[in-house]
CSV table of C-alpha atoms and ligand atoms in Angstrom, one decimal:
chain,number,residue,atom,x,y,z
A,802,MET,CA,122.4,107.2,81.0
A,803,GLU,CA,121.4,110.2,82.9
A,804,HIS,CA,121.5,110.0,86.7
A,805,GLY,CA,120.2,112.2,89.4
A,806,LEU,CA,116.6,112.5,88.3
A,807,ILE,CA,114.5,113.5,91.3
A,808,VAL,CA,111.1,111.8,91.3
A,809,PRO,CA,108.6,114.1,93.0
A,810,PRO,CA,105.8,112.7,95.3
A,811,VAL,CA,103.1,111.5,93.0
A,812,PHE,CA,99.3,112.0,93.3
A,813,SER,CA,97.9,109.1,95.2
A,814,PRO,CA,94.3,109.5,96.5
A,815,ILE,CA,94.1,105.8,97.5
A,816,PRO,CA,94.8,105.0,101.2
A,817,PRO,CA,97.6,102.6,102.1
A,818,ALA,CA,96.8,99.2,103.5
A,819,ILE,CA,98.7,96.0,104.3
A,820,HIS,CA,97.8,92.4,105.2
A,821,PRO,CA,98.5,91.8,108.9
A,822,ARG,CA,100.5,88.6,108.0
A,823,HIS,CA,102.8,90.4,105.7
A,824,GLU,CA,106.0,89.3,107.5
A,825,ALA,CA,105.2,85.6,107.4
A,826,ILE,CA,104.1,85.9,103.8
A,827,ASN,CA,107.3,87.6,102.8
A,828,GLU,CA,109.4,84.9,104.6
A,829,ARG,CA,107.5,82.1,102.9
A,830,THR,CA,108.1,83.6,99.5
A,831,THR,CA,111.9,83.6,100.1
A,832,ALA,CA,111.6,79.9,101.1
A,833,TRP,CA,109.5,79.1,98.0
A,834,ALA,CA,112.0,80.8,95.6
A,835,ASN,CA,114.8,78.8,97.2
A,836,THR,CA,112.8,75.5,97.1
A,837,PHE,CA,112.1,75.9,93.4
A,838,SER,CA,115.5,77.5,92.5
A,839,ILE,CA,113.8,80.5,90.8
A,840,GLY,CA,116.3,82.4,88.7
A,841,SER,CA,120.1,82.0,88.8
A,842,PRO,CA,121.7,81.9,92.3
A,843,GLU,CA,122.8,85.6,91.7
A,844,LEU,CA,119.4,86.7,90.6
A,845,ARG,CA,117.6,84.9,93.4
A,846,GLU,CA,119.9,86.4,96.0
A,847,LYS,CA,118.7,89.8,94.8
A,848,LEU,CA,115.0,88.9,94.5
A,849,VAL,CA,114.6,87.6,98.0
A,850,VAL,CA,115.5,90.9,99.5
A,851,HIS,CA,113.0,92.9,97.4
A,852,ASP,CA,110.1,92.4,99.9
A,853,ILE,CA,108.0,90.9,97.2
A,854,GLY,CA,105.8,89.2,99.8
A,855,THR,CA,105.2,92.6,101.3
A,856,PHE,CA,104.1,93.9,97.9
A,857,ALA,CA,101.5,91.1,97.6
A,858,ALA,CA,100.3,91.8,101.2
A,859,ARG,CA,99.6,95.4,100.1
A,860,VAL,CA,97.7,94.3,96.9
A,861,LEU,CA,95.3,92.1,99.0
A,862,PRO,CA,95.4,93.6,102.5
A,863,GLU,CA,92.2,91.8,103.5
A,864,GLY,CA,92.6,88.8,101.2
A,865,ARG,CA,92.8,85.1,102.2
A,866,GLU,CA,96.3,84.5,103.4
A,867,GLU,CA,96.9,81.4,101.2
A,868,VAL,CA,96.0,83.4,98.1
A,869,VAL,CA,98.2,86.3,99.1
A,870,SER,CA,101.0,83.8,99.4
A,871,ILE,CA,100.2,82.4,95.9
A,872,LEU,CA,100.3,86.0,94.6
A,873,ALA,CA,103.7,86.6,96.3
A,874,ASP,CA,105.2,83.5,94.9
A,875,PHE,CA,103.8,84.2,91.5
A,876,ILE,CA,105.3,87.7,91.5
A,877,ILE,CA,108.8,86.4,92.4
A,878,TRP,CA,108.3,83.8,89.6
A,879,LEU,CA,107.3,86.6,87.2
A,880,PHE,CA,110.6,88.4,88.0
A,881,GLY,CA,112.4,85.1,87.4
A,882,VAL,CA,110.9,85.3,83.9
A,883,ASP,CA,111.1,89.1,83.4
A,884,ASP,CA,114.6,89.7,84.8
A,885,GLY,CA,116.1,86.2,84.3
A,886,LEU,CA,114.8,85.1,80.8
A,887,CYS,CA,113.9,88.5,79.2
A,888,GLU,CA,115.9,91.5,80.5
A,889,GLU,CA,119.1,89.8,81.5
A,890,GLY,CA,119.0,86.5,79.5
A,891,GLU,CA,120.0,85.6,76.0
A,892,LEU,CA,116.4,84.6,75.0
A,893,GLY,CA,115.3,88.2,75.7
A,894,LYS,CA,117.3,89.3,72.6
A,895,ASP,CA,115.9,86.4,70.5
A,896,PRO,CA,112.1,86.8,70.0
A,897,ALA,CA,112.0,83.8,67.7
A,898,GLU,CA,113.4,81.5,70.4
A,899,LEU,CA,111.6,83.2,73.2
A,900,VAL,CA,108.2,82.6,71.7
A,901,GLY,CA,108.8,78.8,71.7
A,902,GLU,CA,110.0,78.7,75.3
A,903,LEU,CA,107.1,80.8,76.5
A,904,SER,CA,104.6,78.7,74.6
A,905,ARG,CA,105.9,75.6,76.2
A,906,MET,CA,105.7,77.3,79.6
A,907,LEU,CA,102.1,78.2,78.8
A,908,ARG,CA,101.3,74.5,78.2
A,909,VAL,CA,102.5,73.7,81.7
A,910,ALA,CA,100.3,76.5,83.1
A,911,GLN,CA,97.3,75.1,81.2
A,912,ASN,CA,98.0,71.5,82.2
A,913,PRO,CA,100.6,70.9,84.9
A,914,ASP,CA,100.7,67.2,84.2
A,915,VAL,CA,102.2,67.5,80.7
A,916,PRO,CA,105.6,65.8,80.6
A,917,MET,CA,107.3,68.9,79.2
A,918,LEU,CA,110.2,71.2,80.5
A,919,SER,CA,110.8,68.5,83.1
A,920,GLU,CA,114.2,69.8,84.2
A,921,ASN,CA,113.3,73.5,84.1
A,922,PRO,CA,113.0,75.2,87.5
A,923,LEU,CA,110.7,78.0,86.3
A,924,ALA,CA,108.4,75.3,84.9
A,925,ALA,CA,108.5,73.4,88.2
A,926,GLY,CA,107.6,76.7,90.0
A,927,LEU,CA,104.8,77.3,87.5
A,928,ARG,CA,103.4,73.8,88.1
A,929,ASP,CA,103.3,74.4,91.8
A,930,LEU,CA,101.6,77.7,91.3
A,931,ARG,CA,99.0,76.2,88.9
A,932,HIS,CA,98.1,73.4,91.5
A,933,ARG,CA,97.6,76.1,94.2
A,934,VAL,CA,95.7,78.4,91.9
A,935,SER,CA,93.3,75.4,91.1
A,936,ARG,CA,92.5,75.1,94.8
A,937,TYR,CA,91.1,78.6,95.1
A,938,ALA,CA,90.0,79.3,91.5
A,939,THR,CA,87.0,78.3,89.5
A,940,PRO,CA,87.7,76.7,86.1
A,941,GLY,CA,86.8,80.0,84.5
A,942,GLN,CA,89.3,81.9,86.7
A,943,GLU,CA,92.0,79.4,85.9
A,944,ALA,CA,91.4,79.9,82.2
A,945,ARG,CA,91.5,83.7,82.7
A,946,TRP,CA,94.9,83.3,84.5
A,947,VAL,CA,96.3,81.3,81.6
A,948,ASP,CA,94.9,83.7,79.1
A,949,ALA,CA,96.5,86.6,80.9
A,950,LEU,CA,99.8,84.9,81.0
A,951,ARG,CA,99.5,84.5,77.2
A,952,GLU,CA,99.0,88.2,76.8
A,953,TYR,CA,102.0,88.9,79.1
A,954,PHE,CA,104.1,86.5,77.1
A,955,LEU,CA,103.0,88.0,73.7
A,956,SER,CA,104.0,91.5,74.9
A,957,VAL,CA,107.5,90.4,76.2
A,958,VAL,CA,108.1,88.8,72.8
A,959,TRP,CA,107.3,92.2,71.2
A,960,GLU,CA,109.6,93.9,73.7
A,961,ALA,CA,112.3,91.3,72.8
A,962,SER,CA,112.1,92.3,69.2
A,963,HIS,CA,112.9,95.9,70.1
A,964,ARG,CA,115.7,94.7,72.4
A,965,SER,CA,117.2,92.5,69.7
A,966,ARG,CA,117.4,95.6,67.4
A,967,GLU,CA,118.0,98.1,70.2
A,968,THR,CA,115.0,100.2,68.9
A,969,VAL,CA,112.7,102.3,71.0
A,970,PRO,CA,109.0,102.2,70.0
A,971,GLY,CA,106.8,105.3,69.7
A,972,LEU,CA,104.4,106.3,72.6
A,973,ASN,CA,101.3,104.5,71.2
A,974,ASP,CA,103.0,101.2,70.6
A,975,TYR,CA,104.8,101.5,74.0
A,976,THR,CA,101.5,102.1,75.8
A,977,LEU,CA,99.9,99.1,74.2
A,978,MET,CA,102.9,96.9,75.0
A,979,ARG,CA,103.1,98.2,78.5
A,980,LEU,CA,99.5,97.4,79.3
A,981,TYR,CA,100.6,93.8,79.3
A,982,ASP,CA,104.4,93.6,79.8
A,983,GLY,CA,104.1,94.9,83.3
A,984,ALA,CA,102.4,91.6,84.2
A,985,THR,CA,99.5,93.5,85.7
A,986,SER,CA,96.7,91.7,84.0
A,987,VAL,CA,97.9,88.3,85.3
A,988,VAL,CA,97.3,89.5,88.8
A,989,LEU,CA,93.5,90.2,88.3
A,990,PRO,CA,92.2,86.6,88.7
A,991,LEU,CA,94.0,86.5,92.1
A,992,LEU,CA,92.1,89.6,93.2
A,993,GLU,CA,88.9,87.6,92.9
A,994,MET,CA,90.4,84.4,94.4
A,995,GLY,CA,91.7,86.4,97.4
A,996,HIS,CA,88.1,87.2,98.3
A,997,GLY,CA,86.5,84.0,97.2
A,998,TYR,CA,84.1,85.3,94.6
A,999,GLU,CA,83.8,85.2,90.8
A,1000,LEU,CA,82.9,88.3,89.0
A,1001,HIS,CA,80.2,87.7,86.5
A,1002,PRO,CA,81.8,87.7,83.0
A,1003,ASN,CA,79.2,90.2,81.7
A,1004,GLU,CA,80.3,92.6,84.4
A,1005,ARG,CA,84.0,91.9,84.2
A,1006,ASP,CA,84.1,92.1,80.4
A,1007,SER,CA,81.8,95.2,80.1
A,1008,THR,CA,83.6,98.0,78.4
A,1009,ALA,CA,83.7,100.3,81.4
A,1010,VAL,CA,85.1,97.6,83.8
A,1011,ARG,CA,87.7,96.6,81.2
A,1012,ALA,CA,88.7,100.2,80.8
A,1013,ALA,CA,89.0,100.7,84.6
A,1014,ALA,CA,91.3,97.6,84.8
A,1015,GLU,CA,93.4,98.9,81.9
A,1016,MET,CA,93.7,102.3,83.7
A,1017,ALA,CA,95.0,100.5,86.7
A,1018,TYR,CA,97.6,98.8,84.5
A,1019,PHE,CA,98.6,102.1,83.1
A,1020,ILE,CA,99.0,103.9,86.4
A,1021,ILE,CA,100.9,100.9,87.9
A,1022,THR,CA,103.3,100.7,85.0
A,1023,TRP,CA,103.8,104.5,84.6
A,1024,ASP,CA,104.6,104.6,88.3
A,1025,ASN,CA,107.0,101.7,87.9
A,1026,ASP,CA,108.6,103.6,85.0
A,1027,LEU,CA,109.2,106.6,87.3
A,1028,PHE,CA,110.4,104.6,90.3
A,1029,SER,CA,112.5,102.1,88.3
A,1030,TYR,CA,114.1,104.7,85.9
A,1031,HIS,CA,117.2,104.9,88.2
A,1032,LYS,CA,117.7,101.1,88.3
A,1033,GLU,CA,117.0,100.7,84.6
A,1034,SER,CA,119.0,103.6,83.2
A,1035,ARG,CA,122.1,102.9,85.2
A,1036,ALA,CA,122.2,99.1,84.4
A,1037,GLN,CA,124.5,98.5,81.5
A,1038,GLN,CA,121.8,96.9,79.3
A,1039,TYR,CA,118.9,97.8,77.0
A,1040,TYR,CA,115.8,99.0,78.8
A,1041,LEU,CA,112.4,100.3,77.8
A,1042,ASN,CA,110.7,102.9,79.9
A,1043,VAL,CA,108.1,105.6,79.2
A,1044,LEU,CA,110.7,108.3,80.1
A,1045,ARG,CA,113.1,106.8,77.4
A,1046,VAL,CA,110.2,106.6,74.9
A,1047,LEU,CA,109.2,110.3,75.5
A,1048,GLU,CA,112.9,111.5,75.4
A,1049,ASN,CA,113.3,109.6,72.1
A,1050,GLU,CA,110.0,110.5,70.4
A,1051,GLN,CA,109.6,114.1,71.5
A,1052,GLN,CA,113.2,115.1,72.0
A,1053,LEU,CA,112.7,115.8,75.7
A,1054,THR,CA,115.3,116.0,78.5
A,1055,PRO,CA,114.8,113.3,81.2
A,1056,ALA,CA,113.4,116.0,83.5
A,1057,GLU,CA,110.9,117.1,80.8
A,1058,ALA,CA,109.9,113.5,80.1
A,1059,LEU,CA,109.4,113.0,83.8
A,1060,SER,CA,106.9,115.8,84.2
A,1061,HIS,CA,105.2,114.7,81.0
A,1062,ALA,CA,104.8,111.2,82.2
A,1063,VAL,CA,103.6,112.4,85.6
A,1064,ALA,CA,100.9,114.5,83.9
A,1065,GLN,CA,99.8,111.5,81.9
A,1066,ARG,CA,99.4,109.2,84.9
A,1067,ASP,CA,97.7,112.0,86.9
A,1068,ARG,CA,95.1,112.4,84.1
A,1069,VAL,CA,94.5,108.6,84.0
A,1070,MET,CA,94.2,108.5,87.8
A,1071,CYS,CA,91.5,111.2,87.8
A,1072,LEU,CA,89.6,109.3,85.2
A,1073,PHE,CA,90.1,106.0,87.1
A,1074,LEU,CA,88.5,107.6,90.2
A,1075,ARG,CA,85.5,108.8,88.3
A,1076,VAL,CA,84.9,105.5,86.5
A,1077,ARG,CA,85.5,103.5,89.6
A,1078,ASP,CA,83.0,105.6,91.6
A,1079,GLU,CA,80.4,105.5,88.9
A,1080,LEU,CA,80.7,101.7,88.5
A,1081,ALA,CA,80.6,101.1,92.2
A,1082,ALA,CA,77.4,103.1,92.6
A,1083,THR,CA,75.5,100.7,90.3
A,1084,GLY,CA,77.5,97.5,90.3
A,1085,SER,CA,77.2,94.2,92.2
A,1086,PRO,CA,78.9,93.7,95.6
A,1087,GLN,CA,81.5,91.6,93.7
A,1088,LEU,CA,82.3,94.4,91.4
A,1089,ARG,CA,82.7,96.8,94.3
A,1090,GLN,CA,85.2,94.4,95.9
A,1091,TYR,CA,87.0,94.1,92.5
A,1092,LEU,CA,87.2,97.9,92.1
A,1093,GLU,CA,88.4,98.2,95.7
A,1094,ASN,CA,91.3,95.8,94.9
A,1095,LEU,CA,92.2,97.6,91.7
A,1096,GLY,CA,92.8,100.5,94.0
A,1097,THR,CA,94.9,98.5,96.5
A,1098,PHE,CA,96.9,97.1,93.6
A,1099,ILE,CA,97.7,100.6,92.5
A,1100,ARG,CA,98.5,101.9,96.0
A,1101,GLY,CA,100.4,98.7,96.9
A,1102,ALA,CA,102.6,99.1,93.9
A,1103,GLN,CA,103.3,102.7,94.9
A,1104,ASP,CA,104.1,101.9,98.5
A,1105,TRP,CA,106.3,99.0,97.5
A,1106,GLY,CA,107.8,100.9,94.6
A,1107,ILE,CA,109.2,103.8,96.7
A,1108,SER,CA,110.5,101.5,99.5
A,1109,SER,CA,111.8,98.2,98.0
A,1110,HIS,CA,115.6,97.9,97.6
A,1111,ARG,CA,114.8,96.8,94.1
A,1112,TYR,CA,114.2,100.5,93.3
A,1113,THR,CA,115.9,102.4,96.1
A,1114,THR,CA,119.2,100.5,95.2
A,1115,PRO,CA,121.0,101.4,98.5
A,1116,ASP,CA,124.5,100.9,97.0
A,1117,ASP,CA,123.8,103.8,94.6
A,1118,PRO,CA,120.7,105.5,96.0
A,1119,ALA,CA,117.8,106.6,93.8
A,1120,ASP,CA,116.1,109.9,94.5
A,1121,LEU,CA,112.7,108.5,95.2
A,1122,PRO,CA,109.9,110.3,97.1
A,1123,SER,CA,109.1,109.1,100.6
A,1124,THR,CA,105.5,110.3,100.4
A,1125,PHE,CA,102.6,110.9,98.0
A,1126,CYS,CA,100.5,114.0,97.4
A,1127,ASP,CA,96.8,114.8,97.3
A,1128,THR,CA,96.6,116.9,94.1
A,1129,PRO,CA,97.3,116.0,90.5
A,1130,THR,CA,99.7,118.0,88.4
A,1131,ASP,CA,97.1,117.7,85.6
A,1132,ASP,CA,93.4,117.2,86.3
A,1133,SER,CA,92.2,117.7,82.7
A,1134,ASP,CA,89.3,115.4,81.7
A,1135,GLU,CA,90.5,115.5,78.0
A,1136,ALA,CA,91.6,112.1,76.6
A,1137,LEU,CA,95.4,111.6,76.3
A,1138,ASP,CA,96.7,111.8,72.8
A,1139,ILE,CA,97.4,108.1,72.7
A,1140,PRO,CA,95.1,106.3,70.2
A,1141,ALA,CA,95.3,102.9,71.8
A,1142,VAL,CA,93.7,104.2,75.0
A,1143,ALA,CA,91.9,107.4,74.2
A,1144,TRP,CA,88.6,105.5,74.2
A,1145,TRP,CA,88.9,105.2,78.0
A,1146,TRP,CA,87.5,108.7,78.2
A,1147,ASP,CA,84.3,107.6,76.3
A,1148,VAL,CA,83.1,104.9,78.7
A,1149,LEU,CA,81.3,107.2,81.1
A,1150,PRO,CA,77.9,108.6,80.0
A,1151,GLU,CA,78.3,112.3,79.1
A,1152,ARG,CA,78.1,114.5,82.1
A,1153,GLU,CA,75.3,117.1,82.3
A,1154,THR,CA,76.3,120.5,83.3
A,1155,PHE,CA,73.9,123.3,84.1
A,1156,GLN,CA,74.6,126.5,82.2
A,1157,PRO,CA,72.8,129.2,84.2
A,1158,SER,CA,73.2,131.9,81.5
A,1159,HIS,CA,71.2,129.8,79.1
A,1160,GLY,CA,68.8,128.4,81.6
A,1161,GLU,CA,69.2,124.9,80.1
A,1162,PHE,CA,71.3,121.7,80.3
A,1163,ARG,CA,74.2,121.2,78.0
A,1164,THR,CA,76.2,118.0,77.7
A,1165,SER,CA,79.9,117.9,77.9
A,1166,ALA,CA,82.4,115.1,77.5
B,1438,3E9,C1,107.3,94.9,85.5
B,1438,3E9,O1,107.9,95.8,84.6
B,1438,3E9,C2,107.6,93.5,85.2
B,1438,3E9,C3,106.7,92.4,86.0
B,1438,3E9,C4,107.0,91.1,85.4
B,1438,3E9,C5,107.0,92.4,87.4
B,1438,3E9,C6,106.1,91.5,88.2
B,1438,3E9,C7,105.1,92.5,88.9
B,1438,3E9,C8,103.8,92.3,88.9
B,1438,3E9,C9,103.1,91.0,88.6
B,1438,3E9,C10,102.8,93.3,89.4
B,1438,3E9,C11,102.9,94.6,88.7
B,1438,3E9,C12,103.9,95.4,89.3
B,1438,3E9,C13,104.8,96.2,88.7
B,1438,3E9,C14,104.7,96.6,87.3
B,1438,3E9,C15,105.8,96.9,89.5
B,1438,3E9,P1,109.5,96.2,84.7
B,1438,3E9,O2,109.7,97.6,84.3
B,1438,3E9,O3,110.3,95.2,84.0
B,1438,3E9,O4,109.7,96.0,86.3
B,1438,3E9,P2,111.0,96.5,87.1
B,1438,3E9,O5,110.8,96.0,88.5
B,1438,3E9,O6,112.2,95.8,86.4
B,1438,3E9,O7,111.1,97.9,86.9
B,1439,MG,MG1,110.3,94.1,82.2
B,1440,MG,MG1,112.4,95.0,84.7
B,1441,MG,MG1,89.2,75.0,91.5
B,1442,MG,MG1,110.6,99.1,85.4
């Protein structure tokens, strides 16, 4: 595939932050992956130098250290599934087999005592994660975590069906799949656990709060698609990425697809900021903490994404930015032309603008 795409500094109005214990957390995650034999020896050798513990330390910069460690170990586990089972493994080309394996895995997450997948290292790692999650989660948060794993698993099965036929979905389907296959929603229960609170379900599941969370998923995965394009397009295997989707659907060159995708994530970032600020002004202290950590999740993925060897690939360096910028390339408050998510632009009450020439208020979207 095309090489040499230069990714520009992207719009990031969220300040960087990192947990002071990031080095210890990162080292413990390497030890954890070795203890549980996460991934094949070749995959594990790569994963343990990707600074995944540092990523978790950026997502929860002021979180409880034990929970940051759970998050770090969980992310390396997720890469064991996403890289090991799905993108590089045989099951990833066989959705019918993959759905069974992931359903068994889900049973282990729900009830770590079931005598299933007894010889499976990923299942053993998941059992350990589940026991540790239980220590810091309420039963409701445990259930959310399992439900989020299910939506991640469902989306990677969808992805596997495209991989098995080497097809590329259209933008709307890709967006819907990508909201979940980036494993972003599975991180959210840990944001709450990291600060020892439980968001009231009526607040967490309100339309505007759900939309804000989905916007974070979108920004994180679009950014990942920009930063991982080099790694993904040069590997000799099937890959799905928004740049590839746009190239395919709209007959764009990689450079055109890049500026298109940047504009999309900039517009969603502008909306995220507005919705976040509006919700924070009227929400509970718990909601304010949650919104704060949606922001640190976005920013943490960016800081990690431009610096981790996973994406910079030092043996064949990617042209990634070393900084971010303060202004969006597109600040339009029009909804994106993607039906699955266009409703995000309707969650804020209509803004009133004063029209001096008419001497009266007019509402605008
Ligand atoms: C991401 O997509 C795959 C996830 C399973 C990675 C685990 C990451 C998280 C739980 C946090 C979200 C962070 C992101 C999306 C960076 P993809 O494109 O397969 O990731 P890759 O690293 O291979 O580009
Ligand atoms: Mg993937
Ligand atoms: Mg991947
Ligand atoms: Mg508990
Ligand atoms: Mg990627």
